[in-house]
Coordinates of C-alpha atoms and ligand atoms in Angstrom, one line a residue:
Chain U
X757 CA 17.0 52.9 65.6
X758 CA 20.1 54.4 64.8
X759 CA 21.7 57.0 66.9
X760 CA 20.5 61.2 65.4
X761 CA 24.5 61.3 65.2
X762 CA 24.3 58.4 62.4
X763 CA 23.2 55.4 62.7
X764 CA 25.7 52.0 62.7
X765 CA 26.9 50.1 59.1
X766 CA 28.0 47.1 60.7
X767 CA 26.2 44.3 61.7
X768 CA 26.9 43.0 64.6
X769 CA 25.9 39.1 65.5
X770 CA 22.3 39.9 66.2
X771 CA 21.7 38.6 62.4
X772 CA 23.0 35.0 63.2
X773 CA 19.5 33.7 62.1
X774 CA 20.4 34.7 58.3
X775 CA 23.1 33.2 58.1
X776 CA 22.3 30.2 59.3
X777 CA 19.4 30.0 57.0
X778 CA 21.7 30.9 54.1
X779 CA 23.6 27.6 55.9
X780 CA 20.4 25.7 55.4
X781 CA 19.4 26.8 51.6
X782 CA 23.3 26.1 49.9
X783 CA 23.2 22.9 51.8
X784 CA 20.4 21.5 50.2
X785 CA 20.7 23.0 46.8
X786 CA 24.1 21.5 46.7
X787 CA 22.1 18.0 48.3
X788 CA 20.8 17.8 44.0
X789 CA 23.9 18.3 42.5
X790 CA 25.2 15.8 44.8
X791 CA 23.2 13.0 44.1
X792 CA 23.5 13.8 41.0
X793 CA 27.4 14.1 41.1
X794 CA 27.1 10.0 43.4
X795 CA 25.2 8.8 40.5
X796 CA 26.8 9.4 37.7
X797 CA 29.5 8.2 39.3
X798 CA 27.6 5.6 40.8
X799 CA 26.7 3.4 37.6
X800 CA 30.4 4.6 36.2
X801 CA 32.1 2.7 38.8
X802 CA 28.6 -0.6 37.3
X803 CA 29.6 -0.2 34.1
X804 CA 33.9 -0.5 34.8
X805 CA 34.1 -4.2 33.9
X806 CA 32.6 -3.8 30.3
X807 CA 34.0 0.3 29.3
X808 CA 37.3 -2.1 30.4
X809 CA 36.8 -4.5 28.2
X810 CA 34.8 -3.0 25.5
X811 CA 35.7 1.0 25.0
X812 CA 34.1 2.8 22.1
X813 CA 34.3 0.3 20.8
X814 CA 31.2 -1.0 22.4
X815 CA 29.8 2.4 19.9
X816 CA 30.3 2.2 17.6
X817 CA 29.8 -2.1 16.5
X818 CA 25.9 -3.8 16.5
X819 CA 26.6 -7.7 18.2
X820 CA 24.8 -8.0 21.4
X821 CA 25.1 -11.7 21.6
X822 CA 24.4 -12.1 26.5
X823 CA 25.7 -15.7 25.8
X824 CA 28.9 -14.5 24.0
X825 CA 30.0 -12.0 26.0
X826 CA 30.1 -9.5 22.9
X827 CA 28.1 -6.3 22.9
X828 CA 28.2 -3.7 21.1
X829 CA 25.0 -1.2 21.4
X830 CA 24.8 0.7 18.4
X831 CA 21.8 -0.6 17.6
X832 CA 19.5 0.3 19.7
X833 CA 21.1 3.3 19.7
X834 CA 19.9 3.3 16.1
X835 CA 16.2 2.7 17.2
X836 CA 17.0 5.6 19.8
X837 CA 18.0 8.2 17.2
X838 CA 15.2 7.2 14.6
X839 CA 12.1 6.8 16.7
X840 CA 13.6 10.0 18.2
X841 CA 14.1 11.7 15.2
X842 CA 10.7 11.2 13.6
X843 CA 8.8 11.7 16.1
X844 CA 10.2 15.2 16.3
X845 CA 9.4 15.1 12.7
X846 CA 5.5 14.4 13.7
X847 CA 5.6 16.1 16.8
X848 CA 7.5 19.8 16.6
X849 CA 5.5 20.8 13.1
X850 CA 1.4 20.3 14.9
X851 CA 3.3 21.4 18.4
X852 CA 4.1 23.9 17.1
X853 CA 0.1 25.0 14.9
X854 CA -0.9 24.3 17.7
X855 CA 1.4 27.4 20.0
X856 CA 0.9 29.7 16.7
X857 CA -2.7 29.2 17.5
X858 CA -3.1 29.4 21.2
X859 CA -0.8 31.7 21.7
X860 CA -2.0 34.0 18.2
X861 CA -5.1 33.1 17.2
X862 CA -7.4 31.9 20.1
X863 CA -9.6 34.5 22.1
X864 CA -8.9 34.0 25.5
X865 CA -11.3 32.7 27.3
X866 CA -10.7 29.7 25.0
X867 CA -6.8 29.2 26.1
X868 CA -7.0 27.8 29.0
X869 CA -9.2 25.1 29.0
X870 CA -7.4 24.3 25.2
X871 CA -3.9 24.0 26.7
X872 CA -4.6 22.3 29.8
X873 CA -6.0 19.6 27.7
X874 CA -2.8 19.2 25.2
X875 CA -0.4 19.3 29.1
X876 CA -2.8 16.3 29.9
X877 CA -1.8 14.6 27.8
X878 CA 2.2 14.7 29.2
X879 CA 0.1 13.4 32.8
X880 CA -1.0 10.1 30.8
X881 CA 1.5 7.3 31.9
X882 CA 3.2 5.7 29.5
X883 CA 2.0 2.5 29.9
X884 CA -1.7 3.2 29.5
X885 CA -0.1 5.7 26.2
X886 CA 1.7 1.4 25.1
X887 CA -1.7 -0.3 25.6
X888 CA -3.3 1.9 24.0
X889 CA -0.4 1.4 21.4
X890 CA -0.7 -1.9 21.3
X891 CA -4.9 -2.2 20.2
X892 CA -4.9 1.0 18.1
X893 CA -2.2 2.5 17.2
X894 CA -0.8 -1.4 16.1
X895 CA -3.1 -2.6 13.9
X896 CA -4.3 1.1 12.3
X897 CA -0.1 1.3 11.8
X898 CA -0.5 -2.7 9.3
X899 CA -3.5 -2.6 8.1
X900 CA -4.0 2.0 7.1
X901 CA -0.5 3.1 6.7
X902 CA 2.3 1.1 6.3
X903 CA 0.2 -0.5 2.8
X904 CA -0.8 3.8 2.2
X905 CA 3.0 4.4 2.7
X906 CA 4.0 1.7 0.3
X907 CA 1.7 2.5 -2.1
X908 CA 2.2 6.2 -2.7
X909 CA 5.8 6.2 -1.7
X910 CA 7.5 2.8 -1.6
X911 CA 9.6 3.8 -4.4
X912 CA 11.9 4.9 -0.9
X913 CA 13.9 2.3 1.0
X914 CA 11.3 2.8 4.4
X915 CA 9.0 2.8 3.3
X916 CA 8.9 -1.4 1.7
X917 CA 8.8 -4.0 4.1
X918 CA 6.1 -6.1 5.2
X919 CA 3.9 -4.3 7.0
X920 CA 4.2 -5.7 10.5
X921 CA 2.7 -3.0 12.1
X922 CA 5.4 -3.2 15.7
X923 CA 8.5 -1.4 14.3
X924 CA 10.2 1.8 14.0
X925 CA 6.9 3.7 12.7
X926 CA 4.9 2.9 15.2
X927 CA 7.0 3.5 17.8
X928 CA 7.7 7.4 16.3
X929 CA 4.3 8.4 16.3
X930 CA 3.3 7.1 19.8
X931 CA 6.7 8.9 20.7
X932 CA 5.5 12.3 18.8
X933 CA 1.9 11.3 20.7
X934 CA 4.2 11.7 24.0
X935 CA 6.3 15.0 23.6
X936 CA 4.0 17.0 21.9
X937 CA 2.3 18.3 25.1
X938 CA 6.7 20.0 25.8
X939 CA 6.4 21.5 22.4
X940 CA 3.5 23.3 23.1
X941 CA 4.3 23.6 25.9
X942 CA 6.7 25.6 25.9
X943 CA 7.0 27.8 22.8
X944 CA 3.8 28.6 23.8
X945 CA 5.5 30.3 26.7
X946 CA 7.8 31.6 24.6
X947 CA 4.9 32.9 21.6
X948 CA 3.2 34.7 24.6
X949 CA 6.6 35.9 26.4
X950 CA 7.4 37.6 22.9
X951 CA 6.5 41.6 24.2
X952 CA 3.2 43.4 22.1
X953 CA 5.4 46.2 21.2
X954 CA 6.8 43.6 18.2
X955 CA 3.7 42.8 17.8
X956 CA 2.6 46.1 16.6
X957 CA 5.9 46.7 14.8
X958 CA 4.4 44.0 12.4
X959 CA 1.3 46.0 12.4
X960 CA 1.5 49.4 11.9
X961 CA 3.4 48.2 8.9
X962 CA 0.4 45.8 8.0
X963 CA 1.4 42.4 8.5
X964 CA -2.0 39.8 7.8
X965 CA -2.5 38.3 11.4
X966 CA -0.1 35.5 10.0
X967 CA 3.2 37.5 8.8
X968 CA 3.2 39.1 12.4
X969 CA 4.0 35.7 13.4
X970 CA 6.4 34.9 10.6
X971 CA 7.8 38.5 11.0
X972 CA 8.3 39.1 14.7
X973 CA 7.1 36.6 17.0
X974 CA 8.7 33.8 15.8
X975 CA 11.8 35.3 14.5
X976 CA 12.1 36.4 18.0
X977 CA 11.0 33.0 20.2
X978 CA 12.9 31.4 17.9
X979 CA 15.5 30.7 20.1
X980 CA 13.3 29.0 22.9
X981 CA 11.5 26.9 20.5
X982 CA 15.0 25.5 19.8
X983 CA 14.9 24.9 23.0
X984 CA 11.4 23.3 23.2
X985 CA 12.8 20.8 20.8
X986 CA 15.4 20.0 22.1
X987 CA 13.2 19.0 25.9
X988 CA 10.7 16.9 23.8
X989 CA 13.9 15.4 21.9
X990 CA 15.1 14.3 24.8
X991 CA 12.2 13.8 27.0
X992 CA 11.6 11.1 23.9
X993 CA 15.3 9.2 23.9
X994 CA 14.7 8.6 27.4
X995 CA 10.9 7.4 26.5
X996 CA 10.5 3.2 27.6
X997 CA 8.1 1.9 28.1
X998 CA 5.2 2.6 25.5
X999 CA 8.2 2.4 23.2
X1000 CA 9.1 -1.1 23.9
X1001 CA 5.5 -2.5 23.7
X1002 CA 5.2 -1.7 20.1
X1003 CA 9.1 -1.3 18.7
X1004 CA 9.2 -4.8 17.7
X1005 CA 12.6 -4.9 20.5
X1006 CA 14.4 -6.4 17.2
X1007 CA 18.3 -5.4 17.6
X1008 CA 19.1 -4.8 14.9
X1009 CA 19.4 -1.5 11.8
X1010 CA 17.0 -1.4 9.1
X1011 CA 16.5 1.2 6.7
X1012 CA 13.0 0.1 6.8
X1013 CA 11.0 2.4 9.0
X1014 CA 8.5 -0.5 9.1
X1015 CA 11.6 -3.2 10.9
X1016 CA 11.2 -3.7 14.4
X1017 CA 13.4 -2.2 16.7
X1018 CA 15.0 -2.0 19.7
X1019 CA 16.3 1.1 21.9
X1020 CA 18.5 1.6 25.2
X1021 CA 15.7 2.1 27.7
X1022 CA 13.8 -0.6 26.3
X1023 CA 17.2 -2.9 26.7
X1024 CA 18.0 -1.8 30.0
X1025 CA 14.0 -2.9 30.9
X1026 CA 13.5 -5.4 29.0
X1027 CA 17.3 -8.0 30.6
X1028 CA 18.3 -5.9 33.2
X1029 CA 16.2 -8.5 35.9
X1030 CA 17.8 -11.5 33.6
X1031 CA 21.3 -10.6 33.3
X1032 CA 23.2 -12.8 34.6
X1033 CA 26.9 -12.3 34.5
X1034 CA 28.9 -9.3 35.4
X1035 CA 29.6 -8.0 32.1
X1036 CA 26.5 -8.4 30.8
X1037 CA 25.1 -6.7 33.3
X1038 CA 28.2 -3.6 33.1
X1039 CA 27.4 -3.7 29.2
X1040 CA 23.4 -3.0 30.0
X1041 CA 24.8 -0.2 32.5
X1042 CA 26.8 1.1 30.2
X1043 CA 24.0 1.9 27.5
X1044 CA 22.5 3.5 30.2
X1045 CA 25.7 5.9 30.7
X1046 CA 25.2 6.9 27.1
X1047 CA 23.0 7.7 27.2
X1048 CA 22.3 10.0 30.4
X1049 CA 25.1 11.8 28.7
X1050 CA 23.9 12.3 25.7
X1051 CA 19.4 13.6 27.2
X1052 CA 21.6 15.8 29.7
X1053 CA 23.3 17.1 26.9
X1054 CA 20.0 17.6 25.3
X1055 CA 18.2 19.6 28.1
X1056 CA 21.1 21.2 28.7
X1057 CA 21.4 22.8 25.3
X1058 CA 18.1 23.1 26.1
X1059 CA 17.1 25.4 29.1
X1060 CA 19.9 27.2 27.6
X1061 CA 18.4 28.3 24.4
X1062 CA 14.8 28.8 26.5
X1063 CA 16.0 31.0 29.4
X1064 CA 17.8 33.0 26.3
X1065 CA 14.5 34.4 25.3
X1066 CA 12.4 34.8 28.9
X1067 CA 15.5 36.5 29.5
X1068 CA 15.0 39.0 26.3
X1069 CA 15.8 40.0 23.7
X1070 CA 19.6 41.4 23.6
X1071 CA 21.3 38.0 23.5
X1072 CA 20.0 38.2 19.6
X1073 CA 23.9 38.9 17.8
X1074 CA 24.4 38.8 14.4
Chain N
X1425 CA 5.3 78.9 31.2
X1426 CA 3.8 79.6 27.3
X1427 CA 6.2 83.0 27.6
X1428 CA 9.4 81.3 27.8
X1429 CA 7.6 79.9 24.8
X1430 CA 9.8 79.9 21.5
X1431 CA 7.3 81.6 20.4
X1432 CA 7.6 80.5 16.2
X1433 CA 7.0 83.1 12.9
X1434 CA 3.4 83.5 13.2
X1435 CA 3.3 85.8 9.7
X1436 CA 4.8 83.2 8.2
X1437 CA 3.6 80.3 9.4
X1438 CA -0.9 81.6 9.9
X1439 CA -1.1 81.8 5.8
X1440 CA -0.1 77.6 5.3
X1441 CA -2.4 76.8 8.8
X1442 CA -5.3 78.1 5.8
X1443 CA -5.1 76.7 2.7
X1444 CA -4.2 73.1 3.9
X1445 CA -6.2 70.2 2.6
X1446 CA -6.8 67.7 5.3
X1447 CA -5.4 65.0 5.8
X1448 CA -7.2 62.8 8.2
X1449 CA -10.9 64.4 9.3
X1450 CA -12.4 62.5 12.2
X1451 CA -15.9 62.7 12.9
X1452 CA -18.0 61.9 16.4
X1453 CA -15.8 59.1 17.2
X1454 CA -16.2 57.3 20.6
X1455 CA -13.8 54.7 21.3
X1456 CA -14.7 52.4 24.1
X1457 CA -11.9 49.5 25.8
X1458 CA -14.0 46.9 27.1
X1459 CA -16.2 49.7 29.6
X1460 CA -14.8 52.0 29.2
X1461 CA -15.1 55.2 27.2
X1462 CA -11.3 56.3 26.6
X1463 CA -13.1 58.3 23.3
X1464 CA -16.3 60.4 24.3
X1465 CA -16.3 62.0 20.4
X1466 CA -13.5 63.2 18.7
X1467 CA -13.9 65.9 16.0
X1468 CA -10.4 67.1 14.0
X1469 CA -9.4 67.8 10.9
X1470 CA -5.7 66.8 10.4
X1471 CA -4.2 69.2 8.6
X1472 CA -1.9 68.2 5.5
X1473 CA 1.5 67.7 5.1
X1474 CA 2.1 69.8 8.0
X1475 CA 2.9 68.3 11.7
X1476 CA 0.2 67.5 14.4
X1477 CA 0.6 67.5 17.3
X1478 CA -1.5 66.2 20.1
X1479 CA -1.2 67.1 24.0
X1480 CA -3.0 66.5 26.7
X1481 CA -2.0 65.0 30.7
X1482 CA -2.1 61.1 30.8
X1483 CA -4.5 58.5 30.4
X1484 CA -6.9 61.0 28.5
X1485 CA -6.3 59.5 25.4
X1486 CA -3.9 60.0 23.2
X1487 CA -3.1 56.9 22.4
X1488 CA -6.3 56.3 21.4
X1489 CA -7.1 58.4 19.3
X1490 CA -4.4 57.9 17.0
X1491 CA -4.7 54.4 17.5
X1492 CA -8.2 55.0 15.6
X1493 CA -6.1 57.1 13.4
X1494 CA -4.8 53.2 11.6
X1495 CA -6.5 51.5 12.9
X1496 CA -4.1 49.5 15.6
X1497 CA -7.0 50.1 18.2
X1498 CA -9.3 46.9 17.0
X1499 CA -6.5 44.6 18.1
X1500 CA -6.7 45.4 21.5
X1501 CA -9.1 42.5 22.6
X1502 CA -12.3 43.8 23.4
X1503 CA -11.8 47.2 21.8
X1504 CA -14.6 49.1 20.1
X1505 CA -15.0 51.6 18.4
X1506 CA -17.7 54.2 16.2
X1507 CA -18.2 57.6 14.3
X1508 CA -16.2 58.0 11.3
X1509 CA -12.1 58.5 10.6
X1510 CA -11.7 60.1 6.9
X1511 CA -8.1 59.7 4.5
X1512 CA -7.3 61.2 2.5
X1513 CA -12.0 61.3 2.2
X1514 CA -11.7 57.6 1.7
X1515 CA -13.7 56.2 5.4
X1516 CA -11.2 53.9 6.2
X1517 CA -14.3 52.6 9.2
X1518 CA -16.4 51.1 6.0
X1519 CA -17.2 47.9 5.0
X1520 CA -15.1 46.3 2.5
X1521 CA -11.8 47.8 3.2
X1522 CA -9.0 46.0 4.0
X1523 CA -7.4 46.7 8.0
X1524 CA -3.5 45.6 7.1
X1525 CA -3.4 48.1 3.6
X1526 CA -5.4 51.0 6.0
X1527 CA -1.7 51.1 8.2
X1528 CA 0.0 50.4 5.2
X1529 CA -1.1 54.4 4.1
X1530 CA -1.2 55.8 7.9
X1531 CA 2.3 54.4 9.1
X1532 CA 3.2 54.6 12.8
X1533 CA 6.0 55.1 16.1
X1534 CA 6.0 53.8 19.0
X1535 CA 7.0 54.7 22.1
X1536 CA 9.3 52.8 23.0
X1537 CA 12.6 52.4 19.7
X1538 CA 11.4 48.4 18.9
X1539 CA 13.2 47.4 15.9
X1540 CA 13.1 43.3 15.4
X1541 CA 16.5 42.1 17.1
X1542 CA 15.9 39.5 14.5
X1543 CA 16.9 41.1 11.8
X1544 CA 19.2 42.9 10.2
X1545 CA 19.2 46.7 9.7
X1546 CA 18.8 46.5 5.4
X1547 CA 16.3 43.6 7.1
X1548 CA 14.4 45.8 9.5
X1549 CA 14.4 48.5 6.8
X1550 CA 12.6 46.9 3.9
X1551 CA 10.0 44.9 6.1
X1552 CA 7.4 46.2 5.6
X1553 CA 7.8 46.4 1.9
X1554 CA 8.9 43.0 1.4
X1555 CA 5.6 42.5 3.9
X1556 CA 3.9 44.5 0.7
X1557 CA 5.2 41.4 -1.4
X1558 CA 8.5 43.1 -2.9
X1559 CA 11.2 40.9 -3.6
X1560 CA 13.8 43.0 -6.2
X1561 CA 16.6 42.7 -4.8
X1562 CA 17.6 47.0 -6.7
X1563 CA 14.5 48.1 -5.7
X1564 CA 14.8 46.9 -2.5
X1565 CA 18.8 48.2 -1.9
X1566 CA 16.4 51.6 -3.1
X1567 CA 13.8 52.0 -1.5
X1568 CA 16.2 50.9 1.9
X1569 CA 18.9 53.8 0.5
X1570 CA 15.6 56.9 0.7
X1571 CA 14.3 55.6 3.9
X1572 CA 16.9 56.5 5.8
X1573 CA 18.2 58.9 4.0
X1574 CA 14.3 60.4 5.0
X1575 CA 15.0 58.7 8.5
X1576 CA 18.0 61.1 8.2
X1577 CA 20.5 58.0 9.3
X1578 CA 22.1 56.4 6.1
X1579 CA 25.2 58.4 6.4
X1580 CA 25.3 57.1 10.5
X1581 CA 24.6 53.2 8.8
X1582 CA 25.6 52.9 5.9
X1583 CA 28.8 51.0 6.4
X1584 CA 26.7 48.6 8.7
X1585 CA 23.5 47.7 6.1
X1586 CA 24.2 44.3 7.5
X1587 CA 24.6 45.0 11.8
X1588 CA 22.0 43.6 13.6
X1589 CA 18.9 47.0 14.4
X1590 CA 19.7 47.0 18.2
X1591 CA 22.7 47.6 17.6
X1592 CA 22.2 50.8 17.7
X1593 CA 21.5 53.6 20.3
X1594 CA 18.0 54.7 21.3
X1595 CA 18.0 57.9 19.5
X1596 CA 19.4 55.7 16.5
X1597 CA 16.6 52.7 16.7
X1598 CA 14.1 55.1 17.2
X1599 CA 14.8 57.0 13.8
X1600 CA 15.8 53.0 12.7
X1601 CA 12.1 52.4 13.0
X1602 CA 11.1 56.2 11.8
X1603 CA 13.0 54.6 7.7
X1604 CA 11.2 51.8 8.9
X1605 CA 7.8 53.6 9.0
X1606 CA 8.7 55.5 5.8
X1607 CA 9.7 52.6 4.1
X1608 CA 6.1 52.2 3.2
X1609 CA 5.2 55.4 2.1
X1610 CA 2.8 56.3 3.9
X1611 CA 0.8 59.0 3.6
X1612 CA 0.4 59.5 7.3
X1613 CA 2.8 59.5 9.6
X1614 CA 1.2 58.5 13.9
X1615 CA 4.0 58.9 16.5
X1616 CA 3.1 57.7 19.7
X1617 CA 5.9 60.2 22.3
X1618 CA 8.5 58.9 19.5
X1619 CA 11.0 61.0 21.2
X1620 CA 10.3 60.1 25.5
X1621 CA 12.5 57.2 26.0
X1622 CA 15.4 59.5 24.8
X1623 CA 18.3 61.6 26.0
X1624 CA 17.5 65.7 24.3
X1625 CA 20.4 65.8 21.8
X1626 CA 18.0 62.5 20.0
X1627 CA 15.1 63.6 20.9
X1628 CA 16.3 66.9 19.2
X1629 CA 17.2 65.1 16.0
X1630 CA 13.3 63.5 16.3
X1631 CA 11.4 66.7 16.3
X1632 CA 13.8 68.2 13.0
X1633 CA 12.7 65.2 11.8
X1634 CA 9.6 65.8 11.8
X1635 CA 9.4 69.2 10.3
X1636 CA 11.7 67.8 7.8
X1637 CA 9.1 64.6 6.4
X1638 CA 6.4 66.7 6.8
X1639 CA 7.2 68.7 3.8
X1640 CA 6.1 66.0 1.8
X1641 CA 4.1 63.5 4.1
X1642 CA 1.9 64.5 7.1
X1643 CA 2.6 63.6 11.0
X1644 CA 0.4 63.2 13.9
X1645 CA 2.5 62.9 17.3
X1646 CA 1.4 62.4 20.3
X1647 CA 3.2 64.2 22.9
X1648 CA 3.3 64.1 26.6
X1649 CA 6.4 67.6 26.0
X1650 CA 4.9 71.3 25.2
X1651 CA 8.1 73.6 24.9
X1652 CA 7.9 69.9 22.2
X1653 CA 4.6 70.8 21.3
X1654 CA 5.3 74.2 21.3
X1655 CA 8.9 73.3 18.6
X1656 CA 7.1 70.9 16.5
X1657 CA 3.9 71.4 14.9
X1658 CA 1.6 73.4 13.0
X1659 CA -1.5 72.7 14.9
X1660 CA -2.1 71.0 18.6
X1661 CA -4.9 69.4 19.2
X1662 CA -5.7 69.0 23.6
X1663 CA -7.3 66.5 24.6
X1664 CA -8.6 65.2 28.3
X1665 CA -10.5 62.7 29.8
X1666 CA -11.2 61.4 26.2
X1667 CA -12.6 65.2 24.9
X1668 CA -10.9 66.9 22.3
X1669 CA -10.5 70.7 24.4
X1670 CA -8.8 72.7 21.7
X1671 CA -7.6 72.2 18.5
X1672 CA -6.6 74.8 16.8
X1673 CA -3.1 76.2 14.9
X1674 CA -0.2 75.6 17.9
X1675 CA 0.7 79.3 18.4
X1676 CA -2.3 80.5 19.2
X1677 CA -3.5 78.1 21.6
X1678 CA -0.2 78.5 23.4
X1679 CA -0.3 82.2 23.7
X1680 CA -3.9 82.1 23.8
X1681 CA -5.8 79.5 24.9
X1682 CA -9.4 80.1 25.0
X1683 CA -10.5 77.1 27.4
X1684 CA -9.7 77.9 30.5
X1685 CA -9.1 74.2 31.0
X1686 CA -6.3 74.4 28.1
X1687 CA -4.2 77.9 29.6
X1688 CA -4.3 75.6 33.2
X1689 CA -2.9 72.9 31.5
X1690 CA 0.5 74.7 29.2
X1691 CA 0.9 76.3 32.7
X1692 CA 1.6 72.8 35.0
X1693 CA -1.2 74.0 37.0
X1694 CA -2.4 70.2 36.8
X1695 CA -1.8 67.2 34.4
Ligands
ATP383 N1 -5.0 47.8 26.5 C1 -6.3 49.3 27.0 N2 -7.0 47.8 28.0 C2 -7.9 48.6 28.7 N3 -7.4 49.9 28.8 C3 -7.4 51.0 28.3 C4 -6.1 49.9 27.3 N4 -5.0 51.2 27.1 C5 -5.8 52.4 27.7 N5 -6.4 51.9 28.8 C6 -7.0 53.4 29.0 O1 -8.0 53.8 27.8 C7 -7.4 55.0 29.1 C8 -6.8 56.3 27.2 O2 -4.8 55.9 27.3 P1 -4.4 56.0 26.2 O3 -3.7 55.1 26.0 O4 -5.1 57.1 25.1 O5 -3.7 57.2 27.6 P2 -2.7 58.5 26.8 O6 -3.1 60.6 26.7 O7 -2.1 57.8 25.4 O8 -1.7 57.6 28.3 P3 -0.1 58.3 28.3 O9 -0.1 60.1 28.4 O10 -0.1 57.6 29.7 O11 -0.3 57.6 27.2 C9 -6.8 55.8 29.2 O12 -8.0 55.5 31.1 C10 -6.2 53.7 30.4 O13 -6.5 53.9 31.3
MG384 MG1 0.6 57.1 25.6

């Protein structure tokens, strides 16, 4: 190819195909942020009347009165946040337990079928999970779980009030079922990414299996696990269908977890079709915007944390 | 090649060998990975409070042998062991023996330094003692200082014990790992190519350290580097294809190998 005197190092135009290809890929890559960007702009535009009218007050008031054209999103925020927090409270310990089992204990041939089954859970359409919620979970919560909680923990205001079955507690339970697969998938992956050398370091000091997990695996994977939790949270915050089927859909803030509540995605889904008047529609879009900002922030944080573990430990400073 | 090696003082060395007690004794030790027969009947006596080097070409079973001495081998799924290993006359594969306790008596240092990255220097050294249940602050301080001194690292880190272990240089990290292993007061310390990831200066420090430590405990060190084996060890075993070809005082093995294969290896004719 090159002459004996030495090949040319400067490239001529023979490589333009390469450049076209690169251009094409760049355009494709740019399309994604573009779509997201236009989406945000469109949402802001649609929400604009409500943003002008209510401003930040929208976030801290609870009145949601389409007839009087008064809109405040706080009770929906409350329902969204509390049901999601409940979901995490259940799903995180459960999911971590399953992940530790899958990554540290189970023999290799069993790992694949088990994680397949767990991840299958994520594939069930949420409306189907909602049906299961209505026909199985709600009656069980009403007749068994809530009376039992009231009997044992009824001294806490959280567990007082009539057992309805439809409410925050049930929403949290159903959400936890839906987010467990995410916790399991991501935290199993980060735990499996912990180098063998780390486990052996602990084992050589006389650590049992659980001690090895505790001293070597979990600390190394900690920020990835945190990422898994944020991912689950983002997912729980945005979940619509199953939640609206079991939460009772009442815009109110009550201390009791037995009380019905309402979430942002649920109110948008339920009211958007019948929303009359520009301000009503704008208020719903504004609520959607609030949700978007929160979930995107959670997701971004989650990715950041997961990537750090996958890329190795050098990040872990004091 | 062996003639270029610095031959250590045979006169002062040989008598200590004769008088040495046995710290670890293996008898017809076999090890498998699934179908792969990695160790094929190793019988040898590791002398107490000396440095025993294990040399041999890549894949000959050096690491496997080492890992059989503290029951780390069986942590690999499908791994199997037969034969006996006695540590100070106790059969560590006997029924009822807890491998976790074996590993506290027979410590291990790995090829690549592997400090716990989320722990600071102090906590790294204290990790094993804490696992063993020690909570008393004063005693922990004591163990940490003693172990770091024994690993010749104390002077370098005493003012930054709260810095992450990973903030140290590679050689310092390896000495940190040695300190961590020493903290649980093992009787035997296994070192699997502890200097192969280090530069020459750091390597020399590890070698010096191994010699120093052998005043108190028994060291078994795997190395690829024959000069290193010659510099650091009292006794050397040459492994080939999962078998022990030759085992004896280091000077003798390097200057007058009895087996043709040993001679070929140490003169660099293969491996
Ligand atoms: N985890 C494992 N699973 C299956 N086979 C293994 C495993 N570890 C080692 N082996 C095999 O066992 C044999 C002995 O390996 P070992 O690691 O003991 O060699 P070594 O002498 O330490 O080599 P090196 O000098 O390269 O470290 C080799 O054939 C190797 O391929
Ligand atoms: Mg090896």
